PDB file of C-alpha atoms and ligand atoms in Angstrom:
ATOM      1  CA  MET S 738       0.000   0.000   0.000  1.00 55.00           C
ATOM      2  CA  SER S 739       1.415   3.356  -1.024  1.00 62.00           C
ATOM      3  CA  THR S 740       1.490   6.295   1.349  1.00 65.00           C
ATOM      4  CA  PRO S 741      -0.203   9.442  -0.018  1.00 63.00           C
ATOM      5  CA  SER S 742       1.890  12.560  -0.147  1.00 75.00           C
ATOM      6  CA  LEU S 743       1.269  15.286   2.360  1.00 69.00           C
ATOM      7  CA  ALA S 744      -0.245  17.413  -0.385  1.00 72.00           C
ATOM      8  CA  GLU S 745      -2.913  14.777  -0.916  1.00 69.00           C
ATOM      9  CA  ARG S 746      -3.808  14.591   2.738  1.00 67.00           C
ATOM     10  CA  ASP S 747      -7.432  15.685   3.277  1.00 70.00           C
ATOM     11  CA  TRP S 748      -7.473  17.880   6.328  1.00 70.00           C
ATOM     12  CA  SER S 749     -11.138  18.815   5.971  1.00 69.00           C
ATOM     13  CA  GLY S 750     -13.659  17.771   8.539  1.00 72.00           C
ATOM     14  CA  GLY S 751     -14.158  20.873  10.570  1.00 74.00           C
ATOM     15  CA  VAL S 752     -10.918  20.949  12.509  1.00 85.00           C
ATOM     16  CA  VAL S 753      -8.959  24.166  12.863  1.00 88.00           C
ATOM     17  CA  ARG S 754      -5.216  24.575  13.305  1.00 89.00           C
ATOM     18  CA  TYR S 755      -4.391  26.381  16.558  1.00 92.00           C
ATOM     19  CA  PRO S 756      -4.393  29.216  17.300  1.00 93.00           C
ATOM     20  CA  ASP S 757      -7.841  29.857  15.891  1.00 94.00           C
ATOM     21  CA  PRO S 758      -7.586  32.894  13.589  1.00 94.00           C
ATOM     22  CA  ALA S 759     -11.206  33.686  14.518  1.00 96.00           C
ATOM     23  CA  VAL S 760      -9.954  34.925  17.889  1.00 97.00           C
ATOM     24  CA  GLU S 761      -8.144  38.143  17.090  1.00 97.00           C
ATOM     25  CA  VAL S 762      -5.911  40.148  19.411  1.00 98.00           C
ATOM     26  CA  LEU S 763      -6.120  43.842  18.529  1.00 98.00           C
ATOM     27  CA  ASP S 764      -4.320  45.113  21.607  1.00 98.00           C
ATOM     28  CA  ASP S 765      -1.710  43.377  23.751  1.00 98.00           C
ATOM     29  CA  SER S 766      -4.028  43.664  26.734  1.00 98.00           C
ATOM     30  CA  PHE S 767      -6.289  41.071  25.084  1.00 98.00           C
ATOM     31  CA  SER S 768      -3.503  38.481  24.707  1.00 98.00           C
ATOM     32  CA  LYS S 769      -4.013  37.109  28.212  1.00 98.00           C
ATOM     33  CA  TYR S 770      -7.645  36.361  27.420  1.00 98.00           C
ATOM     34  CA  ARG S 771      -6.981  34.365  24.272  1.00 98.00           C
ATOM     35  CA  ILE S 772      -6.368  30.669  24.881  1.00 98.00           C
ATOM     36  CA  GLY S 773      -4.038  29.349  22.207  1.00 96.00           C
ATOM     37  CA  ASN S 774      -5.607  25.930  21.979  1.00 96.00           C
ATOM     38  CA  ALA S 775      -9.244  26.963  22.226  1.00 97.00           C
ATOM     39  CA  VAL S 776     -11.374  27.077  19.118  1.00 95.00           C
ATOM     40  CA  VAL S 777     -14.638  28.816  18.299  1.00 96.00           C
ATOM     41  CA  GLU S 778     -17.197  26.033  18.159  1.00 96.00           C
ATOM     42  CA  ARG S 779     -20.568  25.987  16.451  1.00 96.00           C
ATOM     43  CA  LEU S 780     -22.738  24.102  18.918  1.00 97.00           C
ATOM     44  CA  PHE S 781     -25.978  24.238  16.971  1.00 98.00           C
ATOM     45  CA  THR S 782     -27.458  25.617  13.817  1.00 97.00           C
ATOM     46  CA  GLY S 783     -31.098  25.733  12.768  1.00 98.00           C
ATOM     47  CA  CYS S 784     -32.452  28.931  14.318  1.00 98.00           C
ATOM     48  CA  ARG S 785     -33.939  31.869  12.473  1.00 98.00           C
ATOM     49  CA  TRP S 786     -32.764  34.572  14.868  1.00 98.00           C
ATOM     50  CA  ALA S 787     -30.931  33.399  17.969  1.00 98.00           C
ATOM     51  CA  GLU S 788     -31.020  35.699  20.990  1.00 98.00           C
ATOM     52  CA  GLY S 789     -30.927  35.851  24.752  1.00 98.00           C
ATOM     53  CA  PRO S 790     -28.445  33.160  25.854  1.00 98.00           C
ATOM     54  CA  VAL S 791     -28.527  32.467  29.610  1.00 98.00           C
ATOM     55  CA  TRP S 792     -26.436  29.952  31.508  1.00 98.00           C
ATOM     56  CA  PHE S 793     -27.918  27.470  34.003  1.00 98.00           C
ATOM     57  CA  GLY S 794     -24.913  26.033  35.804  1.00 96.00           C
ATOM     58  CA  ASP S 795     -27.156  24.014  38.120  1.00 96.00           C
ATOM     59  CA  ALA S 796     -28.756  22.258  35.160  1.00 97.00           C
ATOM     60  CA  ARG S 797     -25.558  22.347  33.102  1.00 97.00           C
ATOM     61  CA  CYS S 798     -27.340  23.840  30.167  1.00 98.00           C
ATOM     62  CA  LEU S 799     -27.689  26.989  28.156  1.00 98.00           C
ATOM     63  CA  ILE S 800     -31.129  28.299  27.282  1.00 98.00           C
ATOM     64  CA  TRP S 801     -31.635  30.766  24.485  1.00 98.00           C
ATOM     65  CA  SER S 802     -34.365  32.307  22.340  1.00 98.00           C
ATOM     66  CA  ASP S 803     -35.145  31.644  18.686  1.00 98.00           C
ATOM     67  CA  ILE S 804     -37.478  34.569  18.189  1.00 98.00           C
ATOM     68  CA  PRO S 805     -39.111  33.994  14.766  1.00 98.00           C
ATOM     69  CA  ASN S 806     -39.650  30.319  15.581  1.00 98.00           C
ATOM     70  CA  ASN S 807     -41.400  31.369  18.793  1.00 98.00           C
ATOM     71  CA  ARG S 808     -39.380  28.936  20.871  1.00 98.00           C
ATOM     72  CA  MET S 809     -36.625  28.672  23.414  1.00 98.00           C
ATOM     73  CA  LEU S 810     -33.944  26.061  23.004  1.00 98.00           C
ATOM     74  CA  ARG S 811     -31.738  24.287  25.527  1.00 98.00           C
ATOM     75  CA  TRP S 812     -28.196  23.072  24.881  1.00 98.00           C
ATOM     76  CA  ASN S 813     -27.070  20.334  27.248  1.00 98.00           C
ATOM     77  CA  GLU S 814     -23.414  20.655  28.267  1.00 98.00           C
ATOM     78  CA  GLU S 815     -23.081  16.949  29.021  1.00 96.00           C
ATOM     79  CA  SER S 816     -24.768  15.395  26.007  1.00 97.00           C
ATOM     80  CA  GLN S 817     -24.158  18.314  23.590  1.00 96.00           C
ATOM     81  CA  GLU S 818     -27.761  17.849  22.501  1.00 98.00           C
ATOM     82  CA  VAL S 819     -30.280  20.565  21.832  1.00 98.00           C
ATOM     83  CA  SER S 820     -33.938  20.263  22.714  1.00 98.00           C
ATOM     84  CA  VAL S 821     -36.909  22.602  22.890  1.00 98.00           C
ATOM     85  CA  TYR S 822     -37.233  24.263  26.286  1.00 98.00           C
ATOM     86  CA  ARG S 823     -40.438  26.214  25.582  1.00 98.00           C
ATOM     87  CA  ASN S 824     -42.773  26.470  22.618  1.00 98.00           C
ATOM     88  CA  PRO S 825     -44.512  28.810  22.215  1.00 98.00           C
ATOM     89  CA  SER S 826     -42.194  31.217  23.963  1.00 98.00           C
ATOM     90  CA  HIS S 827     -44.212  34.408  23.448  1.00 98.00           C
ATOM     91  CA  HIS S 828     -41.422  35.301  21.047  1.00 98.00           C
ATOM     92  CA  SER S 829     -38.969  35.629  23.925  1.00 98.00           C
ATOM     93  CA  ASN S 830     -35.891  37.751  23.346  1.00 98.00           C
ATOM     94  CA  GLY S 831     -33.363  38.603  26.089  1.00 98.00           C
ATOM     95  CA  ASN S 832     -33.092  36.366  29.134  1.00 98.00           C
ATOM     96  CA  THR S 833     -31.351  36.422  32.481  1.00 98.00           C
ATOM     97  CA  ARG S 834     -31.764  34.943  35.975  1.00 98.00           C
ATOM     98  CA  ASP S 835     -32.752  36.707  39.156  1.00 97.00           C
ATOM     99  CA  ARG S 836     -30.961  36.370  42.510  1.00 95.00           C
ATOM    100  CA  GLN S 837     -33.007  33.253  43.271  1.00 96.00           C
ATOM    101  CA  GLY S 838     -31.921  31.713  39.980  1.00 97.00           C
ATOM    102  CA  ARG S 839     -35.276  32.052  38.296  1.00 98.00           C
ATOM    103  CA  LEU S 840     -35.427  32.674  34.562  1.00 98.00           C
ATOM    104  CA  VAL S 841     -36.453  36.242  33.673  1.00 98.00           C
ATOM    105  CA  SER S 842     -37.445  36.791  30.048  1.00 98.00           C
ATOM    106  CA  CYS S 843     -38.377  39.617  27.739  1.00 98.00           C
ATOM    107  CA  GLU S 844     -41.303  38.565  25.573  1.00 98.00           C
ATOM    108  CA  HIS S 845     -42.459  40.286  22.412  1.00 98.00           C
ATOM    109  CA  THR S 846     -45.891  38.661  22.306  1.00 96.00           C
ATOM    110  CA  GLY S 847     -47.802  39.922  25.274  1.00 93.00           C
ATOM    111  CA  ARG S 848     -45.276  42.766  25.425  1.00 98.00           C
ATOM    112  CA  ARG S 849     -44.096  41.737  28.845  1.00 98.00           C
ATOM    113  CA  VAL S 850     -41.310  40.693  31.178  1.00 98.00           C
ATOM    114  CA  SER S 851     -41.937  37.307  32.740  1.00 98.00           C
ATOM    115  CA  ARG S 852     -40.397  35.202  35.482  1.00 98.00           C
ATOM    116  CA  THR S 853     -40.406  31.416  35.399  1.00 98.00           C
ATOM    117  CA  GLU S 854     -40.897  30.096  38.918  1.00 98.00           C
ATOM    118  CA  HIS S 855     -39.075  27.090  40.293  1.00 98.00           C
ATOM    119  CA  ASP S 856     -42.154  24.939  39.669  1.00 98.00           C
ATOM    120  CA  GLY S 857     -42.266  26.028  36.018  1.00 97.00           C
ATOM    121  CA  SER S 858     -45.238  28.360  36.275  1.00 98.00           C
ATOM    122  CA  ILE S 859     -44.871  31.772  34.686  1.00 98.00           C
ATOM    123  CA  THR S 860     -45.428  35.059  36.494  1.00 98.00           C
ATOM    124  CA  VAL S 861     -45.881  38.266  34.503  1.00 98.00           C
ATOM    125  CA  LEU S 862     -43.643  40.836  36.186  1.00 98.00           C
ATOM    126  CA  MET S 863     -44.643  43.782  34.024  1.00 98.00           C
ATOM    127  CA  ASP S 864     -46.647  44.331  30.856  1.00 98.00           C
ATOM    128  CA  SER S 865     -47.724  47.942  31.183  1.00 98.00           C
ATOM    129  CA  PHE S 866     -46.684  51.282  32.589  1.00 98.00           C
ATOM    130  CA  GLU S 867     -49.250  53.800  33.851  1.00 97.00           C
ATOM    131  CA  GLY S 868     -52.021  51.801  32.194  1.00 97.00           C
ATOM    132  CA  LYS S 869     -50.417  51.564  28.749  1.00 98.00           C
ATOM    133  CA  SER S 870     -48.950  48.420  27.195  1.00 98.00           C
ATOM    134  CA  LEU S 871     -45.199  48.172  27.007  1.00 98.00           C
ATOM    135  CA  ASN S 872     -43.858  48.196  23.441  1.00 98.00           C
ATOM    136  CA  SER S 873     -41.901  44.920  23.469  1.00 98.00           C
ATOM    137  CA  PRO S 874     -39.200  44.327  26.065  1.00 98.00           C
ATOM    138  CA  ASN S 875     -35.900  43.389  24.453  1.00 98.00           C
ATOM    139  CA  ASP S 876     -33.202  42.710  27.036  1.00 98.00           C
ATOM    140  CA  VAL S 877     -32.969  42.453  30.788  1.00 98.00           C
ATOM    141  CA  VAL S 878     -30.532  42.376  33.676  1.00 98.00           C
ATOM    142  CA  VAL S 879     -31.128  41.842  37.393  1.00 98.00           C
ATOM    143  CA  HIS S 880     -29.289  44.031  39.921  1.00 97.00           C
ATOM    144  CA  SER S 881     -27.921  42.504  43.123  1.00 96.00           C
ATOM    145  CA  ASP S 882     -30.753  44.259  44.990  1.00 96.00           C
ATOM    146  CA  GLY S 883     -33.219  42.134  43.013  1.00 97.00           C
ATOM    147  CA  SER S 884     -34.497  44.930  40.789  1.00 98.00           C
ATOM    148  CA  VAL S 885     -35.141  44.117  37.140  1.00 98.00           C
ATOM    149  CA  TRP S 886     -33.761  46.566  34.579  1.00 98.00           C
ATOM    150  CA  PHE S 887     -34.975  46.198  31.011  1.00 98.00           C
ATOM    151  CA  THR S 888     -35.162  47.951  27.656  1.00 98.00           C
ATOM    152  CA  ASP S 889     -38.371  48.437  25.678  1.00 98.00           C
ATOM    153  CA  PRO S 890     -37.522  49.434  22.091  1.00 98.00           C
ATOM    154  CA  GLY S 891     -40.571  48.063  20.275  1.00 96.00           C
ATOM    155  CA  TYR S 892     -38.990  45.696  17.752  1.00 97.00           C
ATOM    156  CA  GLY S 893     -41.573  43.034  18.571  1.00 97.00           C
ATOM    157  CA  ILE S 894     -44.498  45.154  17.409  1.00 97.00           C
ATOM    158  CA  MET S 895     -42.938  46.183  14.088  1.00 97.00           C
ATOM    159  CA  LEU S 896     -43.176  42.821  12.286  1.00 96.00           C
ATOM    160  CA  ASN S 897     -45.319  39.758  12.705  1.00 97.00           C
ATOM    161  CA  TYR S 898     -42.109  37.789  12.047  1.00 97.00           C
ATOM    162  CA  GLU S 899     -40.878  38.443  15.590  1.00 97.00           C
ATOM    163  CA  GLY S 900     -44.115  39.097  17.425  1.00 97.00           C
ATOM    164  CA  LYS S 901     -47.347  40.845  16.564  1.00 97.00           C
ATOM    165  CA  VAL S 902     -47.675  44.149  14.747  1.00 98.00           C
ATOM    166  CA  ALA S 903     -49.240  46.807  16.947  1.00 98.00           C
ATOM    167  CA  GLU S 904     -49.120  50.493  17.701  1.00 97.00           C
ATOM    168  CA  ALA S 905     -46.682  51.713  20.314  1.00 98.00           C
ATOM    169  CA  GLU S 906     -48.436  53.217  23.291  1.00 98.00           C
ATOM    170  CA  LEU S 907     -45.323  54.398  25.086  1.00 98.00           C
ATOM    171  CA  PRO S 908     -41.988  55.956  24.133  1.00 98.00           C
ATOM    172  CA  ASN S 909     -39.011  53.615  23.851  1.00 98.00           C
ATOM    173  CA  ARG S 910     -37.476  53.591  27.326  1.00 98.00           C
ATOM    174  CA  VAL S 911     -35.389  51.781  29.881  1.00 98.00           C
ATOM    175  CA  TYR S 912     -37.199  50.768  33.073  1.00 98.00           C
ATOM    176  CA  ARG S 913     -36.283  49.606  36.552  1.00 98.00           C
ATOM    177  CA  LEU S 914     -38.807  47.309  38.180  1.00 98.00           C
ATOM    178  CA  ASP S 915     -38.986  46.308  41.815  1.00 98.00           C
ATOM    179  CA  PRO S 916     -40.573  42.874  41.461  1.00 95.00           C
ATOM    180  CA  GLU S 917     -41.530  42.792  45.140  1.00 95.00           C
ATOM    181  CA  SER S 918     -43.700  45.894  45.093  1.00 96.00           C
ATOM    182  CA  GLY S 919     -44.396  46.012  41.374  1.00 96.00           C
ATOM    183  CA  ALA S 920     -43.219  49.622  41.299  1.00 97.00           C
ATOM    184  CA  ALA S 921     -41.523  50.651  38.065  1.00 98.00           C
ATOM    185  CA  THR S 922     -39.572  53.769  37.236  1.00 98.00           C
ATOM    186  CA  ILE S 923     -38.186  55.182  34.000  1.00 98.00           C
ATOM    187  CA  VAL S 924     -34.389  55.234  34.205  1.00 98.00           C
ATOM    188  CA  ALA S 925     -33.691  56.425  30.646  1.00 98.00           C
ATOM    189  CA  ASP S 926     -35.936  57.985  28.045  1.00 97.00           C
ATOM    190  CA  ASP S 927     -33.482  59.532  25.611  1.00 97.00           C
ATOM    191  CA  PHE S 928     -32.728  56.427  23.528  1.00 98.00           C
ATOM    192  CA  LEU S 929     -34.117  55.875  20.059  1.00 98.00           C
ATOM    193  CA  ARG S 930     -34.055  52.077  20.463  1.00 98.00           C
ATOM    194  CA  PRO S 931     -32.533  50.935  23.750  1.00 98.00           C
ATOM    195  CA  ASN S 932     -31.333  47.360  23.392  1.00 98.00           C
ATOM    196  CA  GLY S 933     -28.744  45.305  25.325  1.00 98.00           C
ATOM    197  CA  LEU S 934     -27.693  46.398  28.807  1.00 98.00           C
ATOM    198  CA  CYS S 935     -25.413  45.283  31.608  1.00 98.00           C
ATOM    199  CA  PHE S 936     -23.832  46.507  34.820  1.00 98.00           C
ATOM    200  CA  SER S 937     -20.121  46.874  35.438  1.00 98.00           C
ATOM    201  CA  PRO S 938     -18.677  44.397  37.973  1.00 97.00           C
ATOM    202  CA  GLY S 939     -19.228  46.823  40.865  1.00 96.00           C
ATOM    203  CA  GLU S 940     -22.660  47.869  39.550  1.00 97.00           C
ATOM    204  CA  ASP S 941     -21.490  51.479  39.643  1.00 97.00           C
ATOM    205  CA  LEU S 942     -21.903  51.728  35.872  1.00 98.00           C
ATOM    206  CA  LEU S 943     -24.693  50.689  33.538  1.00 98.00           C
ATOM    207  CA  TYR S 944     -24.011  50.181  29.836  1.00 98.00           C
ATOM    208  CA  ILE S 945     -26.928  50.473  27.405  1.00 98.00           C
ATOM    209  CA  VAL S 946     -26.886  49.886  23.657  1.00 98.00           C
ATOM    210  CA  ASP S 947     -28.807  52.126  21.277  1.00 98.00           C
ATOM    211  CA  THR S 948     -29.669  50.489  17.938  1.00 98.00           C
ATOM    212  CA  GLY S 949     -31.567  53.511  16.694  1.00 97.00           C
ATOM    213  CA  ARG S 950     -29.932  53.252  13.280  1.00 96.00           C
ATOM    214  CA  SER S 951     -31.709  49.951  12.577  1.00 95.00           C
ATOM    215  CA  HIS S 952     -34.771  51.776  11.258  1.00 89.00           C
ATOM    216  CA  ASP S 953     -33.473  55.341  10.996  1.00 93.00           C
ATOM    217  CA  PRO S 954     -30.353  55.952   8.857  1.00 93.00           C
ATOM    218  CA  ASP S 955     -29.568  58.990  10.970  1.00 94.00           C
ATOM    219  CA  GLY S 956     -30.167  57.216  14.243  1.00 96.00           C
ATOM    220  CA  PRO S 957     -27.479  56.309  16.753  1.00 98.00           C
ATOM    221  CA  SER S 958     -25.475  53.092  16.723  1.00 98.00           C
ATOM    222  CA  HIS S 959     -23.521  53.174  19.934  1.00 98.00           C
ATOM    223  CA  ILE S 960     -23.149  52.002  23.499  1.00 98.00           C
ATOM    224  CA  ARG S 961     -23.631  54.554  26.239  1.00 98.00           C
ATOM    225  CA  VAL S 962     -22.460  54.273  29.830  1.00 98.00           C
ATOM    226  CA  PHE S 963     -24.021  55.884  32.892  1.00 98.00           C
ATOM    227  CA  ASP S 964     -23.071  56.307  36.515  1.00 98.00           C
ATOM    228  CA  VAL S 965     -25.570  54.495  38.739  1.00 98.00           C
ATOM    229  CA  THR S 966     -26.415  56.538  41.832  1.00 97.00           C
ATOM    230  CA  ALA S 967     -27.295  55.162  45.256  1.00 94.00           C
ATOM    231  CA  ASP S 968     -30.897  56.132  44.463  1.00 94.00           C
ATOM    232  CA  ASN S 969     -30.860  53.968  41.330  1.00 94.00           C
ATOM    233  CA  LEU S 970     -30.765  56.907  38.993  1.00 96.00           C
ATOM    234  CA  LEU S 971     -28.581  57.151  35.905  1.00 98.00           C
ATOM    235  CA  GLU S 972     -26.302  60.156  35.632  1.00 98.00           C
ATOM    236  CA  ASN S 973     -23.511  61.486  33.475  1.00 98.00           C
ATOM    237  CA  GLY S 974     -24.469  59.524  30.368  1.00 98.00           C
ATOM    238  CA  ARG S 975     -21.773  59.483  27.703  1.00 98.00           C
ATOM    239  CA  VAL S 976     -21.012  57.509  24.551  1.00 98.00           C
ATOM    240  CA  PHE S 977     -18.779  54.576  25.470  1.00 98.00           C
ATOM    241  CA  VAL S 978     -18.192  53.357  21.935  1.00 98.00           C
ATOM    242  CA  ASP S 979     -19.541  54.164  18.480  1.00 98.00           C
ATOM    243  CA  MET S 980     -20.487  50.895  16.761  1.00 98.00           C
ATOM    244  CA  ASN S 981     -20.623  52.207  13.201  1.00 97.00           C
ATOM    245  CA  PRO S 982     -20.453  50.801  10.543  1.00 97.00           C
ATOM    246  CA  GLY S 983     -22.341  48.015  12.347  1.00 98.00           C
ATOM    247  CA  MET S 984     -24.390  47.777  15.490  1.00 98.00           C
ATOM    248  CA  ALA S 985     -24.133  46.182  18.906  1.00 98.00           C
ATOM    249  CA  ASP S 986     -26.946  44.217  20.528  1.00 98.00           C
ATOM    250  CA  GLY S 987     -26.525  42.195  23.732  1.00 98.00           C
ATOM    251  CA  ILE S 988     -23.607  42.991  26.070  1.00 98.00           C
ATOM    252  CA  ARG S 989     -21.867  41.478  29.122  1.00 98.00           C
ATOM    253  CA  CYS S 990     -18.962  42.482  31.368  1.00 98.00           C
ATOM    254  CA  ASP S 991     -16.161  40.219  32.528  1.00 98.00           C
ATOM    255  CA  VAL S 992     -14.534  40.336  35.958  1.00 98.00           C
ATOM    256  CA  ASP S 993     -11.906  42.806  34.738  1.00 98.00           C
ATOM    257  CA  GLY S 994     -14.566  45.263  33.639  1.00 98.00           C
ATOM    258  CA  ASN S 995     -14.124  44.666  29.925  1.00 98.00           C
ATOM    259  CA  LEU S 996     -17.333  44.959  27.944  1.00 98.00           C
ATOM    260  CA  TRP S 997     -18.097  42.123  25.531  1.00 98.00           C
ATOM    261  CA  ALA S 998     -20.567  43.191  22.858  1.00 98.00           C
ATOM    262  CA  ALA S 999     -22.489  41.133  20.341  1.00 98.00           C
ATOM    263  CA  ALA S1000     -21.823  42.869  17.050  1.00 98.00           C
ATOM    264  CA  GLY S1001     -23.192  42.634  13.570  1.00 98.00           C
ATOM    265  CA  TRP S1002     -24.676  44.121  10.423  1.00 97.00           C
ATOM    266  CA  ALA S1003     -21.296  45.101   8.953  1.00 98.00           C
ATOM    267  CA  GLY S1004     -20.156  41.786   7.489  1.00 97.00           C
ATOM    268  CA  PRO S1005     -16.977  39.708   7.752  1.00 96.00           C
ATOM    269  CA  GLY S1006     -14.288  41.312   9.869  1.00 96.00           C
ATOM    270  CA  PHE S1007     -16.865  42.985  12.086  1.00 98.00           C
ATOM    271  CA  ASP S1008     -19.614  40.501  12.901  1.00 98.00           C
ATOM    272  CA  GLY S1009     -19.116  38.436  16.042  1.00 98.00           C
ATOM    273  CA  ALA S1010     -18.139  39.486  19.549  1.00 98.00           C
ATOM    274  CA  HIS S1011     -16.143  42.627  20.312  1.00 98.00           C
ATOM    275  CA  CYS S1012     -14.205  43.076  23.550  1.00 98.00           C
ATOM    276  CA  TYR S1013     -13.806  46.654  24.786  1.00 98.00           C
ATOM    277  CA  ALA S1014     -11.497  47.696  27.627  1.00 98.00           C
ATOM    278  CA  PRO S1015     -13.085  49.853  30.358  1.00 98.00           C
ATOM    279  CA  ASP S1016     -11.772  52.941  28.553  1.00 98.00           C
ATOM    280  CA  GLY S1017     -13.630  51.951  25.375  1.00 98.00           C
ATOM    281  CA  THR S1018     -10.640  50.621  23.399  1.00 98.00           C
ATOM    282  CA  LEU S1019     -11.468  47.684  21.133  1.00 98.00           C
ATOM    283  CA  ILE S1020      -8.887  45.133  22.269  1.00 98.00           C
ATOM    284  CA  GLY S1021     -10.086  41.885  20.716  1.00 98.00           C
ATOM    285  CA  GLN S1022     -12.649  40.272  18.462  1.00 98.00           C
ATOM    286  CA  ILE S1023     -14.233  36.860  18.078  1.00 98.00           C
ATOM    287  CA  HIS S1024     -15.059  36.600  14.394  1.00 97.00           C
ATOM    288  CA  LEU S1025     -18.180  34.692  13.421  1.00 97.00           C
ATOM    289  CA  PRO S1026     -19.567  33.885   9.983  1.00 96.00           C
ATOM    290  CA  GLU S1027     -22.927  35.268  11.109  1.00 97.00           C
ATOM    291  CA  ILE S1028     -24.263  38.337  12.882  1.00 98.00           C
ATOM    292  CA  CYS S1029     -24.045  37.984  16.645  1.00 98.00           C
ATOM    293  CA  ALA S1030     -27.107  39.228  18.510  1.00 98.00           C
ATOM    294  CA  ASN S1031     -26.286  38.397  22.107  1.00 98.00           C
ATOM    295  CA  LEU S1032     -23.818  36.623  24.355  1.00 98.00           C
ATOM    296  CA  CYS S1033     -23.203  35.407  27.886  1.00 98.00           C
ATOM    297  CA  PHE S1034     -20.557  33.686  29.953  1.00 98.00           C
ATOM    298  CA  GLY S1035     -21.144  30.163  31.187  1.00 98.00           C
ATOM    299  CA  GLY S1036     -19.539  26.920  32.217  1.00 97.00           C
ATOM    300  CA  ALA S1037     -18.418  25.979  35.719  1.00 96.00           C
ATOM    301  CA  GLU S1038     -15.751  28.688  35.672  1.00 97.00           C
ATOM    302  CA  LYS S1039     -17.868  31.186  33.725  1.00 97.00           C
ATOM    303  CA  ASN S1040     -14.989  31.261  31.258  1.00 98.00           C
ATOM    304  CA  ARG S1041     -16.897  30.077  28.219  1.00 98.00           C
ATOM    305  CA  LEU S1042     -18.375  32.758  26.011  1.00 98.00           C
ATOM    306  CA  PHE S1043     -21.635  31.667  24.404  1.00 98.00           C
ATOM    307  CA  MET S1044     -22.720  33.651  21.369  1.00 98.00           C
ATOM    308  CA  ALA S1045     -26.188  33.655  19.831  1.00 98.00           C
ATOM    309  CA  GLY S1046     -25.339  34.183  16.180  1.00 96.00           C
ATOM    310  CA  SER S1047     -28.314  34.467  13.844  1.00 97.00           C
ATOM    311  CA  GLN S1048     -28.982  30.843  12.835  1.00 98.00           C
ATOM    312  CA  SER S1049     -26.418  29.296  15.164  1.00 98.00           C
ATOM    313  CA  LEU S1050     -25.103  29.023  18.696  1.00 98.00           C
ATOM    314  CA  TYR S1051     -21.332  29.445  19.101  1.00 98.00           C
ATOM    315  CA  ALA S1052     -18.974  29.150  22.066  1.00 98.00           C
ATOM    316  CA  VAL S1053     -15.311  29.742  22.850  1.00 98.00           C
ATOM    317  CA  TYR S1054     -13.301  29.436  26.049  1.00 98.00           C
ATOM    318  CA  VAL S1055     -11.519  32.633  27.094  1.00 98.00           C
ATOM    319  CA  GLU S1056      -9.164  33.239  30.014  1.00 98.00           C
ATOM    320  CA  THR S1057     -11.513  35.484  31.971  1.00 98.00           C
ATOM    321  CA  ALA S1058     -14.913  35.048  33.590  1.00 98.00           C
ATOM    322  CA  GLY S1059     -18.291  36.681  33.420  1.00 98.00           C
ATOM    323  CA  ALA S1060     -18.775  39.404  36.021  1.00 96.00           C
ATOM    324  CA  GLN S1061     -22.482  39.227  36.444  1.00 81.00           C
ATOM    325  CA  HIS S1062     -24.706  36.837  38.230  1.00 72.00           C
ATOM    326  CA  PRO S1063     -25.694  34.255  37.012  1.00 64.00           C
TER     327      PRO S1063
HETATM  328 MG1   MG W1433     -31.384  42.784  21.850  1.00 69.52          MG
END
């Protein structure tokens, strides 16, 4: 039997030579986060618009939204299998967990924020403000004091594809909800389309994405950062990073205060996950072959970055950890 030459060797089959060129260091400060022998993995494909990844370490699974398919999916860390977690999902979008570990979801249909109790029943936390329906909550984060902060940009009432077409009754805003009392306050009302949001590790800062350019060519495409006061007010808002020529969507901080942003709508070289230092410098990128809409850290060490990327779910290990509970 003859031995084929090296040139004839078929290396195809989905493997990647390390280091993965999809993990790009743009600044030396990112080098310590890149793991040389870690590869960007596609864990699943078959969604229409993947969103809202949230890690359940206790169940060793990741749950995420597939908005147009009106379902939530669950990826099992042990078996690597994907199954349906909830269908219909009320066109759920962003997800997180509260301090008791309960799933908190933004839902386009019903225009509400819901909480899934430990027994599986669903509690509507908020679907209106001063007697008017919310537009369609998009993304959500829970503060360590238990309050639920969410954005309400109205994407879910613009197309039947991702919800149900309806008239907006309220301006696009960011709200803070005390789920104990049911009291809600407006924390920001000067966004065109407020989208992803997350706190800094010390919760002294809140980052909020504006995707106003999605339906207004002159609208903003940036991430703003605010100081969070002891009274839960936002002050000193300033642009943290301009996302043009693309847009950001979901965002998360790591323990070092870097901001990881799902990025897309500008094609190869841009789409994927962007890592910004606390001063706003783009220090690294995870390149994906699809638009990334949202991301979260997971795994036992919270060192695995899960990325909801259009039709697929991706993940890569990085040498840092997610800052936020869960
Ligand atoms: Mg979003």
